[in-house]
Amino acid sequence: MKINFKPIRAIVALVPFALLLNSCGRDFPSVQKIGKMADALEESSSKLADDIYNSCITRTKYISFLTAPGSSGSFPLREQEEKKCDDFNRPAVKNVKDANSVLVKYLKTLGKMASDDTVSFDKNFNDLGESLKKLQVPQANGKPFSFDTSDVNAGISITKFITNALTMKFRQEKLKQAILCTDKDIQTYIGSATSSVKDLASNQPTTGGLRALTEQAYVNGILIAEEQEVRNYFTNYIGGLTPVSQDHPLDFIKLEEDYNKAMDSIRTRKDVAGNYVAILQQIAAMHSNVKTEFQGKGEKQLSDAQLQDYCQRLDTAKADKAATKEKAITYEQEEIKNVGKIVSEYEKSLEPLIEKMNKGF
């Protein structure tokens, strides 16, 4: 069979499916490059997580010096707010990075399996599960954001699959099972939905998972708090200088420039978060479509009951040992062709989103 190698330029989300399309049962020659792509995605989402603390500290810098005569000034308040950033926001950064890494490592795992390579990670995935339970992102209203029980359970199920893939040395013949059997958890954990993500500043609740973490906790929580402090700060100072702006035009212009820079920074980070949410949606939709393809159509379609039994083979070492005696799963040419079409369509929308997210940093 003639194999057409197509360059892969999208994020690691495309890796398992593109590998399936191109490898046809043999090692794909660009695994090292794919690993670098995965690292780039993890790095971008990590920078987003870092801003949960950085934005908090930035916000404290805009606690106004303008105070009533005879007062102690704003320093005690700044010190108090800085301590909150250190005590609550800094620990949240690690937990958010762990939450993002669950999806990234899942995709890396599929990439390894699709290239018929064994999975290998140093991370203790039990720790990842515990991190999801502890995740709390401070909010201005005093009520921290945390994952719902369903989000946590979905994340733990995904880490369990990764652990099984690692310990049982899942390879290419398990790829179809992996996508079929983890799709429900992937959809829950990402928080896929049909609602619009264009207006991230709205107060409409999102569905949960990584989407809610990004939209609700980060954009509508962390960044909005910083934005409000910036506006208050410059309103006070610019308002105080307005009557004497003709005598001090340079000072007035400098304040306007500083305000514009501060607001541009916030807008840029909102855009980065928006791109990340859009990427998450595309990953969820692509995963769902590939799952539908693998589940089959017509008489060949796996029923829900059959799918449940089929998926038990990924859950226990005993079941997996029994499954190894079965004939290895093969992929029909029509499946490969259809998966290729799915990947191609999503690649067109993913690539510009990825580029924008990377440029945002």
Coordinates of C-alpha atoms in Angstrom, one line a residue:
M1 CA 0.0 0.0 0.0
K2 CA 1.3 3.4 -0.9
I3 CA 1.7 5.7 2.1
N4 CA 1.5 9.4 1.7
F5 CA 3.3 11.2 4.5
K6 CA 1.6 14.5 5.3
P7 CA 3.4 17.1 7.5
I8 CA 1.8 17.5 10.9
R9 CA 1.7 21.1 12.0
A10 CA -1.0 21.1 14.6
I11 CA -0.7 20.5 18.3
V12 CA -0.4 17.1 19.9
A13 CA -4.2 16.8 19.8
L14 CA -3.7 15.8 16.2
V15 CA -0.9 13.3 16.9
P16 CA -2.8 10.1 17.6
F17 CA -5.2 10.5 14.7
A18 CA -2.6 11.7 12.2
L19 CA -0.3 8.8 13.2
L20 CA -3.1 6.4 12.7
L21 CA -3.7 7.9 9.2
N22 CA 0.0 7.8 8.2
S23 CA 1.6 4.9 10.0
C24 CA -0.6 1.9 9.0
G25 CA 0.9 -0.3 11.6
R26 CA 4.5 0.8 11.4
D27 CA 6.5 3.3 13.4
F28 CA 6.0 6.9 12.5
P29 CA 9.4 8.6 11.9
S30 CA 8.6 11.9 13.6
V31 CA 7.9 10.8 17.2
Q32 CA 10.6 13.0 18.5
K33 CA 9.2 16.0 16.7
I34 CA 5.7 15.1 18.0
G35 CA 7.1 15.1 21.5
K36 CA 8.3 18.6 21.1
M37 CA 4.9 19.7 19.9
A38 CA 3.4 18.2 23.0
D39 CA 5.9 20.0 25.1
A40 CA 5.0 23.3 23.4
L41 CA 1.4 22.9 24.2
E42 CA 2.1 22.0 27.8
E43 CA 4.4 25.1 28.0
S44 CA 1.7 27.4 26.7
S45 CA -0.9 26.1 29.1
S46 CA 1.6 26.3 31.9
K47 CA 2.2 30.0 31.2
L48 CA -1.5 30.6 31.4
A49 CA -1.5 28.9 34.8
D50 CA 1.4 31.0 36.0
D51 CA -0.7 34.1 35.5
I52 CA -3.1 33.0 38.2
Y53 CA -0.3 34.2 40.6
N54 CA 1.3 36.9 38.4
S55 CA -2.0 38.7 37.7
C56 CA -2.8 38.7 41.5
I57 CA 0.6 40.3 42.2
T58 CA 0.1 42.8 39.4
R59 CA -3.3 43.7 40.8
T60 CA -1.7 44.6 44.2
K61 CA 0.5 47.2 42.4
Y62 CA -2.5 49.2 41.5
I63 CA -3.9 49.6 45.0
S64 CA -4.0 53.4 45.0
F65 CA -1.7 55.6 47.0
L66 CA -4.4 58.2 47.2
T67 CA -5.8 58.1 50.7
A68 CA -7.6 60.4 53.1
P69 CA -5.4 62.8 55.1
G70 CA -4.1 61.3 58.3
S71 CA -4.6 57.7 57.2
S72 CA -1.9 55.1 57.2
G73 CA -1.9 54.9 53.4
S74 CA -2.4 51.8 51.2
F75 CA 0.7 49.9 52.3
P76 CA -1.1 47.7 54.9
L77 CA -3.7 46.8 52.4
R78 CA -1.1 46.0 49.8
E79 CA 0.7 43.8 52.2
Q80 CA -2.5 42.0 53.1
E81 CA -3.4 41.4 49.4
E82 CA 0.2 40.3 48.6
K83 CA 0.0 37.7 51.3
K84 CA -3.3 36.4 49.9
C85 CA -1.6 36.0 46.5
D86 CA 1.3 34.0 48.2
D87 CA -1.0 31.9 50.4
F88 CA -3.7 31.0 47.9
N89 CA -2.8 31.9 44.3
R90 CA 0.7 30.5 44.3
P91 CA -0.4 27.0 45.3
A92 CA -3.2 27.1 42.8
V93 CA -0.8 27.5 39.9
K94 CA 0.6 24.0 40.4
N95 CA -2.8 22.4 40.6
V96 CA -3.9 24.2 37.5
K97 CA -0.8 23.0 35.6
D98 CA -1.6 19.5 36.8
A99 CA -5.1 19.8 35.5
N100 CA -3.9 20.9 32.1
S101 CA -1.3 18.2 32.0
V102 CA -3.9 15.4 32.4
L103 CA -5.2 16.2 28.9
V104 CA -1.8 16.7 27.4
K105 CA -0.4 13.4 28.8
Y106 CA -3.5 11.6 27.5
L107 CA -2.8 12.9 24.0
K108 CA 0.8 12.0 24.3
T109 CA -0.2 8.5 25.3
L110 CA -2.4 8.1 22.3
G111 CA 0.5 9.4 20.1
K112 CA 2.8 6.7 21.5
M113 CA 0.2 4.0 21.0
A114 CA -0.5 5.2 17.4
S115 CA 3.2 4.9 16.6
D116 CA 3.1 1.4 18.0
D117 CA 5.5 2.6 20.8
T118 CA 5.2 1.9 24.5
V119 CA 4.1 4.6 26.8
S120 CA 6.6 6.0 29.3
F121 CA 6.1 8.8 31.9
D122 CA 7.9 9.6 35.1
K123 CA 4.9 11.4 36.6
N124 CA 3.0 9.8 39.5
F125 CA -0.5 9.8 38.2
N126 CA -2.0 9.2 41.6
D127 CA -0.6 12.6 42.6
L128 CA -2.4 14.1 39.6
G129 CA -5.7 12.7 40.8
E130 CA -5.2 14.2 44.2
S131 CA -4.2 17.5 42.7
L132 CA -7.5 17.7 40.9
K133 CA -9.4 17.2 44.2
K134 CA -7.3 20.0 45.8
L135 CA -7.7 22.5 43.0
Q136 CA -9.0 25.8 44.2
V137 CA -8.5 29.1 42.4
P138 CA -9.2 32.2 44.5
Q139 CA -11.9 34.6 43.3
A140 CA -12.7 38.2 44.1
N141 CA -16.1 37.2 45.6
G142 CA -14.3 35.1 48.2
K143 CA -15.7 31.8 46.9
P144 CA -12.8 29.8 45.2
F145 CA -13.4 28.0 42.0
S146 CA -13.0 24.2 42.1
F147 CA -13.8 21.3 39.9
D148 CA -17.2 19.6 40.2
T149 CA -17.2 15.9 41.3
S150 CA -17.9 14.8 37.8
D151 CA -14.9 16.8 36.5
V152 CA -12.6 15.3 39.1
N153 CA -13.9 11.7 38.5
A154 CA -13.4 12.2 34.7
G155 CA -9.8 13.4 35.2
I156 CA -9.1 10.5 37.5
S157 CA -10.5 8.0 35.0
I158 CA -8.2 9.5 32.3
T159 CA -5.2 9.3 34.6
K160 CA -6.1 5.7 35.3
F161 CA -6.1 4.9 31.6
I162 CA -2.7 6.5 31.3
T163 CA -1.4 4.4 34.2
N164 CA -2.8 1.2 32.6
A165 CA -1.3 2.2 29.2
L166 CA 2.1 2.6 31.0
T167 CA 2.0 -0.5 33.2
M168 CA 0.4 -2.8 30.6
K169 CA 2.4 -1.5 27.7
F170 CA -0.6 -0.6 25.5
R171 CA 0.3 -0.3 21.8
Q172 CA -1.4 0.3 18.5
E173 CA -3.9 -2.5 18.8
K174 CA -5.4 -0.7 21.8
L175 CA -5.8 2.6 20.1
K176 CA -9.4 2.1 19.0
Q177 CA -10.4 0.9 22.5
A178 CA -8.7 3.9 24.0
I179 CA -10.6 6.5 22.0
L180 CA -13.9 4.6 22.3
C181 CA -13.7 4.1 26.0
T182 CA -12.3 7.4 27.1
D183 CA -14.4 9.8 25.0
K184 CA -17.1 10.3 27.7
D185 CA -14.5 11.3 30.2
I186 CA -12.7 13.5 27.7
Q187 CA -15.9 15.4 26.9
T188 CA -16.7 15.8 30.6
Y189 CA -13.1 16.8 31.5
I190 CA -12.8 19.4 28.7
G191 CA -16.3 20.7 29.3
S192 CA -17.4 20.5 25.7
A193 CA -20.6 22.4 24.9
T194 CA -22.3 24.3 22.1
S195 CA -22.4 27.6 23.9
S196 CA -20.4 30.5 22.4
V197 CA -17.0 31.4 23.8
K198 CA -16.6 34.6 21.9
D199 CA -17.7 36.8 24.9
L200 CA -15.5 35.5 27.7
A201 CA -16.3 38.6 29.8
S202 CA -19.9 37.5 30.2
N203 CA -21.2 36.2 33.5
Q204 CA -22.9 33.2 31.9
P205 CA -21.7 29.9 33.6
T206 CA -19.9 27.4 31.5
T207 CA -20.2 23.6 31.5
G208 CA -17.3 22.7 33.7
G209 CA -14.0 21.0 33.3
L210 CA -11.0 22.8 31.7
R211 CA -13.3 25.2 29.9
A212 CA -14.8 26.5 33.1
L213 CA -11.4 26.6 34.7
T214 CA -10.2 28.9 31.9
E215 CA -13.3 31.0 31.4
Q216 CA -14.8 31.2 34.8
A217 CA -11.9 31.0 37.2
Y218 CA -9.2 32.7 35.1
V219 CA -10.9 35.2 32.7
N220 CA -14.0 36.1 34.6
G221 CA -12.2 35.8 38.0
I222 CA -8.5 36.5 38.0
L223 CA -8.3 38.9 35.0
I224 CA -11.5 40.8 35.8
A225 CA -10.2 41.5 39.3
E226 CA -7.0 42.9 37.9
E227 CA -8.9 44.9 35.3
Q228 CA -11.1 46.5 37.9
E229 CA -8.1 47.5 40.1
V230 CA -6.4 49.0 37.1
R231 CA -9.5 51.1 36.2
N232 CA -9.9 52.3 39.8
Y233 CA -6.3 53.3 40.0
F234 CA -6.1 55.3 36.9
T235 CA -9.6 56.8 37.4
N236 CA -8.3 58.3 40.6
Y237 CA -5.0 59.6 39.3
I238 CA -6.2 60.8 35.9
G239 CA -9.3 62.3 37.5
G240 CA -7.0 64.2 39.9
L241 CA -4.8 65.5 37.2
T242 CA -7.5 66.6 34.8
P243 CA -8.0 70.1 36.2
V244 CA -4.2 70.8 35.9
S245 CA -3.7 68.9 32.6
Q246 CA -2.8 72.0 30.7
D247 CA 0.0 72.8 33.2
H248 CA 1.3 69.2 33.3
P249 CA 0.6 67.8 29.9
L250 CA 3.5 65.3 29.9
D251 CA 2.4 63.8 33.2
F252 CA -1.1 63.4 32.0
I253 CA 0.0 61.8 28.7
K254 CA 2.3 59.4 30.6
L255 CA -0.6 58.2 32.8
E256 CA -2.7 57.6 29.7
E257 CA 0.1 55.6 28.1
D258 CA 0.5 53.5 31.3
Y259 CA -3.2 52.8 31.4
N260 CA -3.3 51.7 27.8
K261 CA -0.4 49.4 28.3
A262 CA -2.0 47.8 31.4
M263 CA -5.3 47.3 29.6
D264 CA -3.6 46.0 26.4
S265 CA -1.8 43.4 28.6
I266 CA -5.1 42.2 30.0
R267 CA -6.8 42.1 26.6
T268 CA -3.9 40.0 25.2
R269 CA -4.2 37.5 28.0
K270 CA -8.0 37.3 27.5
D271 CA -7.3 36.5 23.8
V272 CA -4.8 33.8 24.8
A273 CA -7.4 32.2 27.1
G274 CA -10.0 32.5 24.4
N275 CA -7.7 30.7 21.9
Y276 CA -7.1 28.0 24.5
V277 CA -10.8 27.5 25.1
A278 CA -11.4 27.2 21.3
I279 CA -8.5 24.7 21.0
L280 CA -10.1 22.6 23.8
Q281 CA -13.5 22.7 22.0
Q282 CA -11.8 21.5 18.8
I283 CA -10.0 18.7 20.5
A284 CA -13.3 17.6 22.1
A285 CA -15.2 17.7 18.8
M286 CA -12.5 15.9 16.9
H287 CA -12.2 13.2 19.6
S288 CA -15.9 12.7 19.5
N289 CA -16.0 12.4 15.7
V290 CA -13.2 9.8 15.7
K291 CA -14.9 7.9 18.4
T292 CA -18.1 7.8 16.3
E293 CA -16.1 6.5 13.3
F294 CA -14.5 3.8 15.4
Q295 CA -17.9 2.8 16.9
G296 CA -19.0 1.8 13.5
K297 CA -22.2 2.3 11.5
G298 CA -25.3 0.2 10.7
E299 CA -25.0 -3.5 11.6
K300 CA -21.4 -3.1 12.5
Q301 CA -22.1 -0.4 15.1
L302 CA -21.2 -1.3 18.7
S303 CA -24.2 -0.8 21.0
D304 CA -23.9 0.8 24.4
A305 CA -24.0 -2.5 26.1
Q306 CA -21.3 -4.0 23.8
L307 CA -19.2 -0.9 24.2
Q308 CA -19.4 -1.2 28.0
D309 CA -18.2 -4.8 27.8
Y310 CA -15.6 -3.9 25.2
C311 CA -14.2 -1.2 27.5
Q312 CA -13.7 -3.4 30.5
R313 CA -10.6 -4.8 28.8
L314 CA -8.9 -1.4 29.5
D315 CA -9.8 -1.4 33.2
T316 CA -8.0 -4.4 34.7
A317 CA -4.7 -6.2 34.2
K318 CA -6.6 -9.5 34.4
A319 CA -8.9 -8.5 31.5
D320 CA -6.1 -7.2 29.5
K321 CA -4.1 -10.5 29.8
A322 CA -7.2 -12.3 28.5
A323 CA -7.5 -9.8 25.6
T324 CA -3.9 -10.4 24.5
K325 CA -4.9 -13.9 23.4
E326 CA -7.3 -12.4 21.0
K327 CA -6.5 -11.6 17.4
A328 CA -4.9 -8.1 17.2
I329 CA -7.2 -5.3 16.2
T330 CA -6.7 -4.2 12.6
Y331 CA -7.9 -1.0 11.0
E332 CA -9.9 -1.1 7.8
Q333 CA -8.8 1.2 5.0
E334 CA -12.1 2.9 5.0
E335 CA -11.7 3.8 8.7
I336 CA -8.2 5.2 8.1
K337 CA -9.6 7.2 5.2
N338 CA -12.5 8.7 7.2
V339 CA -10.3 9.5 10.2
G340 CA -8.0 11.3 7.8
K341 CA -10.8 13.5 6.6
I342 CA -11.8 14.3 10.2
V343 CA -8.3 15.3 11.1
S344 CA -7.9 17.4 8.0
E345 CA -11.0 19.4 8.7
Y346 CA -10.1 20.2 12.3
E347 CA -6.5 20.9 11.4
K348 CA -7.6 23.8 9.3
S349 CA -9.2 25.5 12.3
L350 CA -6.7 24.4 14.9
E351 CA -3.5 25.6 13.3
P352 CA -4.3 29.4 13.4
L353 CA -5.6 29.1 17.0
I354 CA -2.4 27.4 18.1
E355 CA -0.3 30.1 16.4
K356 CA -2.3 32.9 18.0
M357 CA -2.0 31.3 21.5
N358 CA 1.8 30.9 21.1
K359 CA 2.2 34.5 19.9
G360 CA 0.2 35.7 22.9
F361 CA 3.2 34.9 25.1

